[in-house]
Amino acid sequence: MEAIQKQYYKCCMVPLCPSTTFKTPDKLFIRVPRDKSRRLRWLKACRRAQTDISEKTTAHVCEDHFNLEEDMDNYVKFKLMGGLKKMKANVVPHIFDCQPDRKRSHTNHPRAAAVKRAKRRIVDESIASSAMTQEQVFNQDDLQIVASSSQTSTISIPPRQAARNASKAISASSFDKSMEKFNPDLSQREKRKLNKKFNQSTVRKPNGAVYDEKGRHVSGVDLCDCLNEKCPGCWFECPKCESNKCGTECRVFRKYIVDSIEYHGYDKTVRNNLALRS
């Protein structure tokens, strides 16, 4: 048989703390250690005399007087799996919000979002300041070079600085050359693309075609292949021209015309007026 743990009444021994197992059943109650030295430190922190609570008495302190995430030795395991509460050896009750005459001996932990915003702001400010200092250095170098060219005196530039300036100029020129590939006025590739698009937009009608590039008859009539002049389109959408008036074949540049349609079950024949006109 499973051992049944006995539940008994618990109350917090800190003066002015109203936490009990009846009033606040969801709170955790940490037992005062049995060790004499640790027990004395807990009693002193809670403002309890040694004679107030006997050594044989089991006293408890509620979770309001601890920071469980930092004070518990197995906080994560206890939250996930439960079990015994193991406090760190050097921990004593240190939060006493129930006693207004005592100063709070703990500090509120900053929120993670606020910390991230502060770090991001510091990084942005440092990047901006470094960029400004680099621009100032470059401007000073340019002024020195201009002054040296205008005057006869020569100014010696450190080798590393000269190499850095040269690499910067080379990278800028290579970037300009790479961007010229996308300029339609200078790039031959862009010109070929424009010519290709223009040629595609001006497609020539093949010889013998009775329909134009939009699927209309050469006479200008947009007739459905069902030969009904008032039909808005009764076929499935054409995969080529996306029209609902194309029958078994797309009408774009088609070289034949449907003369008639015969309905065998009704002994009915529908004639194409465009074929009769032509």
mmCIF file with all atom_site columns, C-alpha atoms in Angstrom, residues 189-201:
data_model
loop_
_atom_site.group_PDB
_atom_site.id
_atom_site.type_symbol
_atom_site.label_atom_id
_atom_site.label_alt_id
_atom_site.label_comp_id
_atom_site.label_asym_id
_atom_site.label_entity_id
_atom_site.label_seq_id
_atom_site.pdbx_PDB_ins_code
_atom_site.Cartn_x
_atom_site.Cartn_y
_atom_site.Cartn_z
_atom_site.occupancy
_atom_site.B_iso_or_equiv
_atom_site.pdbx_formal_charge
_atom_site.auth_seq_id
_atom_site.auth_comp_id
_atom_site.auth_asym_id
_atom_site.auth_atom_id
_atom_site.pdbx_PDB_model_num
ATOM 1  C CA . ARG A 1 189 ? 22.205 42.280 -70.533 1.00 0.00 ? 189 ARG A CA 1
ATOM 2  C CA . GLU A 1 190 ? 19.439 44.699 -69.521 1.00 0.00 ? 190 GLU A CA 1
ATOM 3  C CA . LYS A 1 191 ? 19.167 45.905 -73.109 1.00 0.00 ? 191 LYS A CA 1
ATOM 4  C CA . ARG A 1 192 ? 18.713 42.330 -74.317 1.00 0.00 ? 192 ARG A CA 1
ATOM 5  C CA . LYS A 1 193 ? 15.999 41.789 -71.709 1.00 0.00 ? 193 LYS A CA 1
ATOM 6  C CA . LEU A 1 194 ? 14.119 44.889 -72.847 1.00 0.00 ? 194 LEU A CA 1
ATOM 7  C CA . ASN A 1 195 ? 14.384 43.856 -76.502 1.00 0.00 ? 195 ASN A CA 1
ATOM 8  C CA . LYS A 1 196 ? 13.134 40.373 -75.661 1.00 0.00 ? 196 LYS A CA 1
ATOM 9  C CA . LYS A 1 197 ? 10.112 41.772 -73.820 1.00 0.00 ? 197 LYS A CA 1
ATOM 10 C CA . PHE A 1 198 ? 9.385  44.121 -76.715 1.00 0.00 ? 198 PHE A CA 1
ATOM 11 C CA . ASN A 1 199 ? 9.578  41.279 -79.229 1.00 0.00 ? 199 ASN A CA 1
ATOM 12 C CA . GLN A 1 200 ? 7.287  39.131 -77.103 1.00 0.00 ? 200 GLN A CA 1
ATOM 13 C CA . SER A 1 201 ? 4.724  41.939 -76.876 1.00 0.00 ? 201 SER A CA 1
#
